[in-house]
Short mmCIF file of C-alpha atoms in Angstrom, two decimals:
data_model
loop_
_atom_site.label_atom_id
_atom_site.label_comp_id
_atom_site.label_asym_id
_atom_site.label_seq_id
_atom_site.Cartn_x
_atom_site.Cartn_y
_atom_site.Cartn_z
CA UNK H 1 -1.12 0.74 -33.24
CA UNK H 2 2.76 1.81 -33.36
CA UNK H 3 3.39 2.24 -37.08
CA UNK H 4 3.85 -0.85 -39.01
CA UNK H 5 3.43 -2.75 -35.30
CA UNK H 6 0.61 -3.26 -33.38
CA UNK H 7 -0.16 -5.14 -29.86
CA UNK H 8 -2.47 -7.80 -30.45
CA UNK H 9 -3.54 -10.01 -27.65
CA UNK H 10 -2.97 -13.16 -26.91
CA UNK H 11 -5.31 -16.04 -27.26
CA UNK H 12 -3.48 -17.64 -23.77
CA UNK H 13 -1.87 -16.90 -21.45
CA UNK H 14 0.09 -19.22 -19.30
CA UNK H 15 0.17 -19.59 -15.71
CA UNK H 16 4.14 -19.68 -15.95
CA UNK H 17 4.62 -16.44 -17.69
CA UNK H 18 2.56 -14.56 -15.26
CA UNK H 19 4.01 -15.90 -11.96
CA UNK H 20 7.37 -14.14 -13.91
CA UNK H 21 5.74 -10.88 -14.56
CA UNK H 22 6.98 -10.22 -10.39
CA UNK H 23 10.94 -11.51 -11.07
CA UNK H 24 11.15 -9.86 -14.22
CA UNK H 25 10.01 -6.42 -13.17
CA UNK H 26 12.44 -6.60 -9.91
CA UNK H 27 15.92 -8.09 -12.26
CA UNK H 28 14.40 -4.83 -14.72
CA UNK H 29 14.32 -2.19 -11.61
CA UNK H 30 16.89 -3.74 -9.83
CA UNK H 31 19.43 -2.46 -12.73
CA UNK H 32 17.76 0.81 -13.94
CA UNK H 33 18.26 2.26 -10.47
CA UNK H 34 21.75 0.95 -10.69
CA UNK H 35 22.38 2.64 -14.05
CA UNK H 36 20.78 5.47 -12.88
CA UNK H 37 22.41 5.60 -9.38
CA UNK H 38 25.89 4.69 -11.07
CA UNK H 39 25.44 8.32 -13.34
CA UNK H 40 24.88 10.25 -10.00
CA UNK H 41 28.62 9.00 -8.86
CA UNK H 42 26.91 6.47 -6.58
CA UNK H 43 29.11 2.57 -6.61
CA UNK H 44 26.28 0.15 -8.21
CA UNK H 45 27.46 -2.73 -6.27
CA UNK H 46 27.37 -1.08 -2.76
CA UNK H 47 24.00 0.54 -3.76
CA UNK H 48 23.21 -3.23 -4.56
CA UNK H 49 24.53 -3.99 -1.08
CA UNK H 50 22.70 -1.67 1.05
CA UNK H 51 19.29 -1.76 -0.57
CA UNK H 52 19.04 -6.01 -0.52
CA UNK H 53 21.56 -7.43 1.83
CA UNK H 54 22.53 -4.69 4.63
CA UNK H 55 18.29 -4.76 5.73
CA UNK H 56 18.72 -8.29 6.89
CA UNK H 57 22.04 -7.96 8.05
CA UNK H 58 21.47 -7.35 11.30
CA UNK H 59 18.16 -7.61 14.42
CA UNK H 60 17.71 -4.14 14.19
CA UNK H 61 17.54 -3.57 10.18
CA UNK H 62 15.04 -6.57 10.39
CA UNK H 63 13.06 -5.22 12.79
CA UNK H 64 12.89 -1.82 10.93
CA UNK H 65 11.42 -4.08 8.02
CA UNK H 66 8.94 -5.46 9.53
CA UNK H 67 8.01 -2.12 10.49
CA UNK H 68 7.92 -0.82 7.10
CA UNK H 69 6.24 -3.76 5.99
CA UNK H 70 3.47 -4.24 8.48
CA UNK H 71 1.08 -0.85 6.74
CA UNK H 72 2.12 -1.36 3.20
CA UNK H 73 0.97 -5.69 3.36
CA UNK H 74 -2.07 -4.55 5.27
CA UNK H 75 -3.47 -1.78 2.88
CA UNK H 76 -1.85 -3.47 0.16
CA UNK H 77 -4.31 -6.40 0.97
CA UNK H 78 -7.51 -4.13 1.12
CA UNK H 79 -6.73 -2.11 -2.20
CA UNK H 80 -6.36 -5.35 -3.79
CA UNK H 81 -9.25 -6.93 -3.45
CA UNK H 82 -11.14 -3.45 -5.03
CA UNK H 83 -8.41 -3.61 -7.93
CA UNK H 84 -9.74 -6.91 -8.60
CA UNK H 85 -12.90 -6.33 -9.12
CA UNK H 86 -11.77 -3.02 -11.20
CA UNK H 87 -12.90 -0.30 -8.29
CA UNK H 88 -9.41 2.37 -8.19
CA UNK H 89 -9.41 2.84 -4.54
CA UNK H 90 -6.27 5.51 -4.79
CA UNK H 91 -6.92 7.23 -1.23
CA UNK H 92 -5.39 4.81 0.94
CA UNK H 93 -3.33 7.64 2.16
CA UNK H 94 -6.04 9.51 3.17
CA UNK H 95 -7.91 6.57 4.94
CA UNK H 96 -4.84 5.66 7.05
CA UNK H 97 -4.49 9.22 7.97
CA UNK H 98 -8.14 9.58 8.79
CA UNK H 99 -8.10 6.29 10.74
CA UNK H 100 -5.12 7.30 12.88
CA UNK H 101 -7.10 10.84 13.80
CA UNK H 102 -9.89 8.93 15.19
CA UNK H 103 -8.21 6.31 16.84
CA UNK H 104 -6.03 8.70 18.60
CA UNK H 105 -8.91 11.13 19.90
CA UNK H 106 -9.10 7.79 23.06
CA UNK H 107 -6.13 7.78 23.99
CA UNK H 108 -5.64 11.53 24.19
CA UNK H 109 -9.17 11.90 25.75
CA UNK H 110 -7.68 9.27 28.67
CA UNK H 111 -4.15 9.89 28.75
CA UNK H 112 -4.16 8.31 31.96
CA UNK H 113 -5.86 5.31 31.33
CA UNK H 114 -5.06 1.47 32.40
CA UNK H 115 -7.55 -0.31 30.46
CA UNK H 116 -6.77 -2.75 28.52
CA UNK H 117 -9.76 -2.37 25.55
CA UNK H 118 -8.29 1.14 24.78
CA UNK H 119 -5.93 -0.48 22.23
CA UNK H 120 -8.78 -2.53 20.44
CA UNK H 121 -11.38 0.40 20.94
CA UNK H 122 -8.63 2.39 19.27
CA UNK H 123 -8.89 -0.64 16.16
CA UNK H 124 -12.28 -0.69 16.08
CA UNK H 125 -12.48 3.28 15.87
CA UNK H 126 -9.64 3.46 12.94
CA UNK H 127 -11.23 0.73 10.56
CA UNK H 128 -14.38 2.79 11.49
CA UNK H 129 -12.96 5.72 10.51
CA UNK H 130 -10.98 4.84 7.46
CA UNK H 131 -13.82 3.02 6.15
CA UNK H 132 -16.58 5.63 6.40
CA UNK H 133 -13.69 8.33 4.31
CA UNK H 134 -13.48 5.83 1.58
CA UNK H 135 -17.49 5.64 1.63
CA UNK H 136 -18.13 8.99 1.06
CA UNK H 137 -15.93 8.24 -2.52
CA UNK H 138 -18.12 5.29 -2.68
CA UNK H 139 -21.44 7.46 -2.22
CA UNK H 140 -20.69 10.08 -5.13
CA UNK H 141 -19.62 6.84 -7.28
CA UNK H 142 -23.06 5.04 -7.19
CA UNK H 143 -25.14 8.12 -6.74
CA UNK H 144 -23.27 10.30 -9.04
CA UNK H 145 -21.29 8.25 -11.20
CA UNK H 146 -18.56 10.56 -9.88
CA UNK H 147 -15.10 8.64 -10.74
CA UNK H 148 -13.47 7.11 -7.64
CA UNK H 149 -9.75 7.64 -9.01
CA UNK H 150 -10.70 11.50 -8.46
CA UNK H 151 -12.52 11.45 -5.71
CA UNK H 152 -9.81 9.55 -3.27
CA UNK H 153 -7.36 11.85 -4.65
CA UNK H 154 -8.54 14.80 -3.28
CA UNK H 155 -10.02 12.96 -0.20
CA UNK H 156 -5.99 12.65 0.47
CA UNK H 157 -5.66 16.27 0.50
CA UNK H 158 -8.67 16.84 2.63
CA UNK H 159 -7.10 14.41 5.23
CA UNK H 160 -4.25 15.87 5.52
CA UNK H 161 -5.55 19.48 5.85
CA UNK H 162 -7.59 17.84 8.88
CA UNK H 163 -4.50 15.98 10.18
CA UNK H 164 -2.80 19.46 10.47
CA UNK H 165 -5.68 21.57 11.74
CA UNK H 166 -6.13 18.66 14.59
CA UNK H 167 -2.84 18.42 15.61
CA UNK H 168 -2.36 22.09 15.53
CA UNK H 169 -5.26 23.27 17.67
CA UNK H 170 -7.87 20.70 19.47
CA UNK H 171 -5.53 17.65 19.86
CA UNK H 172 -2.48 19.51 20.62
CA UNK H 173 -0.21 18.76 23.12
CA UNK H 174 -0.92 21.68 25.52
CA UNK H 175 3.43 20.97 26.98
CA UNK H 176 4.69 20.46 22.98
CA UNK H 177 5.92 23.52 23.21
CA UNK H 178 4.40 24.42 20.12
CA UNK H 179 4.89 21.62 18.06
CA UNK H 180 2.30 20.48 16.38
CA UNK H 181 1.60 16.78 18.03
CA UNK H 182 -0.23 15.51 20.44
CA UNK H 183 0.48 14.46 23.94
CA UNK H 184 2.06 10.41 24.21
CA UNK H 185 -0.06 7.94 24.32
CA UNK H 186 -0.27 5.40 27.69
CA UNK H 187 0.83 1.88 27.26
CA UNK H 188 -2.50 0.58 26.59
CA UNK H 189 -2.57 2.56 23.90
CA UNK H 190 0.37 0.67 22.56
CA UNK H 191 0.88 -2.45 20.77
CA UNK H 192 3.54 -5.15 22.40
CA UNK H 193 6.94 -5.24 21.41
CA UNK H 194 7.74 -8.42 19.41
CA UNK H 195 11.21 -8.24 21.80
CA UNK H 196 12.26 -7.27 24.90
CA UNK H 197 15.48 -5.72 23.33
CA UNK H 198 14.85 -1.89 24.01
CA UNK H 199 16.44 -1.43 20.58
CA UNK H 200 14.02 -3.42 18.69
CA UNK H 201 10.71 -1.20 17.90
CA UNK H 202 8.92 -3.82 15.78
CA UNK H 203 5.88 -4.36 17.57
CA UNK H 204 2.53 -7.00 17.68
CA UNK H 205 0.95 -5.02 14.45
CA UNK H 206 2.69 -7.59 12.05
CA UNK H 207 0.64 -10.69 13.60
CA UNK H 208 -2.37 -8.88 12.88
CA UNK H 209 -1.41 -7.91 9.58
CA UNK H 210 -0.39 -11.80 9.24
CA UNK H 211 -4.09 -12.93 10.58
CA UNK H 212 -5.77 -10.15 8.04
CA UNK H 213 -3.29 -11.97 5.02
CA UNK H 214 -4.87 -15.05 6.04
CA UNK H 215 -8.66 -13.42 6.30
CA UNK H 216 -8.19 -12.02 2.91
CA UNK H 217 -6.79 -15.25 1.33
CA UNK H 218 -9.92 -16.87 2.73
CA UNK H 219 -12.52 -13.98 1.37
CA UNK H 220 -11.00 -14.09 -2.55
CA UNK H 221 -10.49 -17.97 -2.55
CA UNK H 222 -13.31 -19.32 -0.60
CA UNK H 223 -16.03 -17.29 -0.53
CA UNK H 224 -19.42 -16.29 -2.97
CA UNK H 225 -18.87 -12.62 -2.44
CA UNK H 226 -15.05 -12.80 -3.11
CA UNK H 227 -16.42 -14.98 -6.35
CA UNK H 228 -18.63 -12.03 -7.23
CA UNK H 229 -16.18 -9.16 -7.20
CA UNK H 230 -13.35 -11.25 -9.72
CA UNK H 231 -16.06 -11.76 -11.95
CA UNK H 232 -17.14 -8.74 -11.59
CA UNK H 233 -13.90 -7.34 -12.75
CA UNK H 234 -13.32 -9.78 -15.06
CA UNK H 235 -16.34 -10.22 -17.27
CA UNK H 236 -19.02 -6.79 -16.11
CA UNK H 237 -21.39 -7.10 -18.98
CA UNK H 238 -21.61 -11.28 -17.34
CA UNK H 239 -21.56 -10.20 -13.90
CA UNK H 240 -24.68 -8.17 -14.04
CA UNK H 241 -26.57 -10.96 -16.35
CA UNK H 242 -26.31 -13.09 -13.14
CA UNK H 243 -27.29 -10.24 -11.02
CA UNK H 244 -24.11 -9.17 -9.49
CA UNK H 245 -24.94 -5.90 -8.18
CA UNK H 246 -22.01 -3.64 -9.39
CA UNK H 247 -23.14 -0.84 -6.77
CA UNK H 248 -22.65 -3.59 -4.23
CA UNK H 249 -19.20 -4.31 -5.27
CA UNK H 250 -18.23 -0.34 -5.01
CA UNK H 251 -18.92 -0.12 -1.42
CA UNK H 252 -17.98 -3.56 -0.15
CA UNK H 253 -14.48 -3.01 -2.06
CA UNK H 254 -14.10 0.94 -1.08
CA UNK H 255 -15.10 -0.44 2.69
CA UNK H 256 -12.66 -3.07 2.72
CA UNK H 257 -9.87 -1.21 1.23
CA UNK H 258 -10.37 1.67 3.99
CA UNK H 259 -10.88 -0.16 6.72
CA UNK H 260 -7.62 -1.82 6.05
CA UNK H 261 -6.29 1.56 5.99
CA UNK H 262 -7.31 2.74 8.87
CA UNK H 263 -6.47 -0.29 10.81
CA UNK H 264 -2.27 0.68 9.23
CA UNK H 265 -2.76 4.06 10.53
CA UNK H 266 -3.62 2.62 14.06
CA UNK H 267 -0.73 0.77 13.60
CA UNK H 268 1.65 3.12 13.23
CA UNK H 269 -0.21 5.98 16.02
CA UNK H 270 0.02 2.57 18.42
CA UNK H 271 3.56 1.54 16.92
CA UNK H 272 6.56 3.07 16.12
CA UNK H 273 5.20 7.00 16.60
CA UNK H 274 3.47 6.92 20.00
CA UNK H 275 1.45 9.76 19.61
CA UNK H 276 -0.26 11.68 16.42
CA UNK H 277 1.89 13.81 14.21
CA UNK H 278 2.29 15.35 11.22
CA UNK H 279 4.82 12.84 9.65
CA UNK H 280 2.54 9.59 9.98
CA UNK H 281 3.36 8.00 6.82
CA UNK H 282 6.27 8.31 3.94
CA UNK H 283 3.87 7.47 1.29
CA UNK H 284 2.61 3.88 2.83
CA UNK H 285 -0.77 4.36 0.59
CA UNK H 286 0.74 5.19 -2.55
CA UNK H 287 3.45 2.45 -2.46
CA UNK H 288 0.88 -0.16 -1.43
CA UNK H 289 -0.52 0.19 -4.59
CA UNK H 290 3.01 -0.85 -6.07
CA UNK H 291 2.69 -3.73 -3.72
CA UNK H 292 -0.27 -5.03 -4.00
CA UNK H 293 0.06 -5.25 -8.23
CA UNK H 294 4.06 -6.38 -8.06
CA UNK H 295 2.41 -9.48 -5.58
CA UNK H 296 -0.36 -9.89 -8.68
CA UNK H 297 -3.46 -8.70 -6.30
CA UNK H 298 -3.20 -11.96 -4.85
CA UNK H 299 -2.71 -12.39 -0.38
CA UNK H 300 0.52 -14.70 -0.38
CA UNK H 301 2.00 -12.20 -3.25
CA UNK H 302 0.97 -8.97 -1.60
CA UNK H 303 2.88 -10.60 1.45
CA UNK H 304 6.66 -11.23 -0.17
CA UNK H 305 6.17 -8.20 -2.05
CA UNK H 306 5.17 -6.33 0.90
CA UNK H 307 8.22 -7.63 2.91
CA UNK H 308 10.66 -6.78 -0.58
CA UNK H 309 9.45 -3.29 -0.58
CA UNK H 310 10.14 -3.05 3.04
CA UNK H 311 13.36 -4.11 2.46
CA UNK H 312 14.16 -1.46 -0.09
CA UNK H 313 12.77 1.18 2.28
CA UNK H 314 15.07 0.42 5.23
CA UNK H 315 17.99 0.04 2.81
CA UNK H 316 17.51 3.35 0.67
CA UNK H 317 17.37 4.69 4.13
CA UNK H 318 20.64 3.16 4.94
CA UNK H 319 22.16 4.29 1.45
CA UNK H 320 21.05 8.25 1.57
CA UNK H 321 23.31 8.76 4.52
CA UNK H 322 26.50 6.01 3.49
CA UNK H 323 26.47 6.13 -0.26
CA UNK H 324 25.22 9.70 -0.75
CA UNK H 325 22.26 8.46 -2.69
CA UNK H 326 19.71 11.46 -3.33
CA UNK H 327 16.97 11.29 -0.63
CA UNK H 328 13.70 10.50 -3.69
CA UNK H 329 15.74 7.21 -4.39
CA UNK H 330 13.27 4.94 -3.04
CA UNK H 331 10.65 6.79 -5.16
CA UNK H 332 12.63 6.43 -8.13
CA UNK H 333 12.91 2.73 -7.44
CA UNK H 334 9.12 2.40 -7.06
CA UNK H 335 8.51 4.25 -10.13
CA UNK H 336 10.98 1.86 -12.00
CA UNK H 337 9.18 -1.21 -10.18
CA UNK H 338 5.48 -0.05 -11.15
CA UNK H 339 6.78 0.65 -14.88
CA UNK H 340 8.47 -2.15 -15.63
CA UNK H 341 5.60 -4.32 -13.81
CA UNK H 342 3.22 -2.48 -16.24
CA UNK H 343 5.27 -3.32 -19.19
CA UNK H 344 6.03 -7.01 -18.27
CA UNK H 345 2.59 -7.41 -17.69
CA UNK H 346 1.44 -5.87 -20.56
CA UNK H 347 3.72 -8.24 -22.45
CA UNK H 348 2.53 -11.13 -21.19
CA UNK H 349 -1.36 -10.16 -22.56
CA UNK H 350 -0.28 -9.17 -25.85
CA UNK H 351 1.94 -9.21 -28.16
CA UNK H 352 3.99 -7.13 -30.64
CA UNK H 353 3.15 -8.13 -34.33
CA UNK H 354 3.40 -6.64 -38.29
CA UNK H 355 0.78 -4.84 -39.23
CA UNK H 356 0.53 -5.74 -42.87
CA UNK H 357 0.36 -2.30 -45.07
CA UNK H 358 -3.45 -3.22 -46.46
CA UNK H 359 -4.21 -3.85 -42.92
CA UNK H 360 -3.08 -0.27 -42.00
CA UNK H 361 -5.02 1.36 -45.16
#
């Protein structure tokens, strides 16, 4: 309660005003961080320019988006199908970072290699990996009760202690001169190049995150365990009259969402990077979590809002160095995106009415 206001909530809610919830919060952020840009002496329209229209103007800014876009779509798609079914999976950083480690001990154990199942051993081994970090969250939720927000939070840190120890001692390369990264990985150890343009770096990861879209779509729409975790989100106290295990639902969702993020860390080890280093993501969990809510946790939304975030990425990129915008301005424009989604949202639930003054005695 506000006052003499109050949000009450709405007895329906239509279908039209959510699928609006997306378009409003993007017209919202889209002109805060143009206000906000335009006080720090930044031109709004060129800002406008180079964070929407300069990433697709060209076969190299495109390919940088698909880049971008590949990890956040892909963990995007495993955190959502937790958030659904109301498990906070917030380590995603952690799992893709954990993920990479593991994948990367083949290809540095056989830097000499020619076969051809190092790359999938190397998938296999990340979604391994990423999966068993995010179960040891799920273990101290069902055992202890322990809360999983927590829990992947400092998992995060933990990975990235383990990331630098790694690359700073056993995985080092031995010729880095000490810089802490390992040695490059052989071409088996890479994914193919969607081009043969030596420019272009966008690579085969974005069919397989395409393939996983299509998997996931599948799993929440057609199938009895998908069924299980929506409902279990939706309606506990029902789930668990028809015997929906809720403990079940923590580890299948916490399992999903890691594996997913292990797989993005593979990605990128096997992608753009070549080799494991301390830089292996700007933040890729974090903003998938943006993502996965701005495409309303469902696969085809997580997809254009994947590729839209993507976009932004490449073009703050381009405006820090033409426009002078400050280098956190694509983590302002997140912010902005996940507030105003959260606001939109919660507008669309509820509403804003009078609270009569008896009613407030």
């Amino acid at each position: 309660m506000m006052g003499r206001y109050a949000l009450v909530q709405r007895s329906e809610v239509s279908l039209k005003s959510i699928m609006l919830v997306p378009l409003v919060t993007f017209v919202l952020a889209l002109l805060g961080s143009m206000v906000l840009f335009g006080f720090l002496g930044a031109p709004p329209l060129e800002v406008l320019y180079r964070l929407l229209i300069d990433p697709l103007a060209s076969a190299y800014n495109i390919s940088e988006v698909v880049i971008k876009a590949a990890p956040l779509i892909l963990i995007a798609q495993g955190l959502a199908i937790g958030f659904r079914a109301k498990v906070w999976n917030i380590g995603a950083e952690g799992q893709l970072i954990i993920g990479a480690v593991a994948a990367s001990v083949i290809p540095i154990s056989f830097p000499e290699s020619q076969n051809v199942l190092m790359l999938p051993a190397m998938m296999l081994a990340g979604m391994i990996a990423g999966a068993a970090w995010a179960g040891i969250a799920a273990a101290l939720k069902t055992r202890f009760n322990a809360s999983e927000i927590i829990v992947t939070l400092m998992l995060n840190q933990i990975a990235v202690q383990i990331l630098y120890f790694l690359i700073s001692g056993p995985l080092k390369d031995p010729m880095g001169f000490s810089y802490p990264q390992s040695v490059s990985f052989p071409p088996v150890a890479m994914y193919p190049l969607l081009s043969d343009d030596g420019m272009l770096r966008a690579s085969a990861s974005i069919l397989v995150v395409i393939l996983l879209s299509i998997a996931a779509l599948i799993y929440v729409t057609r199938t009895f365990s998908g069924y299980t975790l929506l409902v279990g989100g939706l309606a506990p106290s029902a789930a668990s009259y028809a015997g929906f295990s809720a403990k079940k639902a923590v580890w299948i969702t916490l399992l999903i969402g890691g594996a997913a993020a292990g797989l993005a860390g593979v990605g990128e080890i096997s992608g753009p990077i070549g080799r494991l280093q301390p830089s292996l993501s700007p933040g890729y969990g974090f903003a998938a979590i943006i993502v996965a809510y701005l495409g309303g946790l469902h696969p085809v939304g997580i997809l254009l809002a994947g590729t839209f975030m993507a976009i932004v990425y490449v073009g703050a990129d381009g405006a820090i160095i033409d426009v002078g915008l400050p280098p956190a301005a694509p983590v302002i424009f997140q912010g902005m995106v996940l507030v105003f989604y959260l606001a939109s949202f919660a507008l669309v639930q509820y509403r804003i009415a009078r609270v009569q003054p008896e009613a407030r005695a």
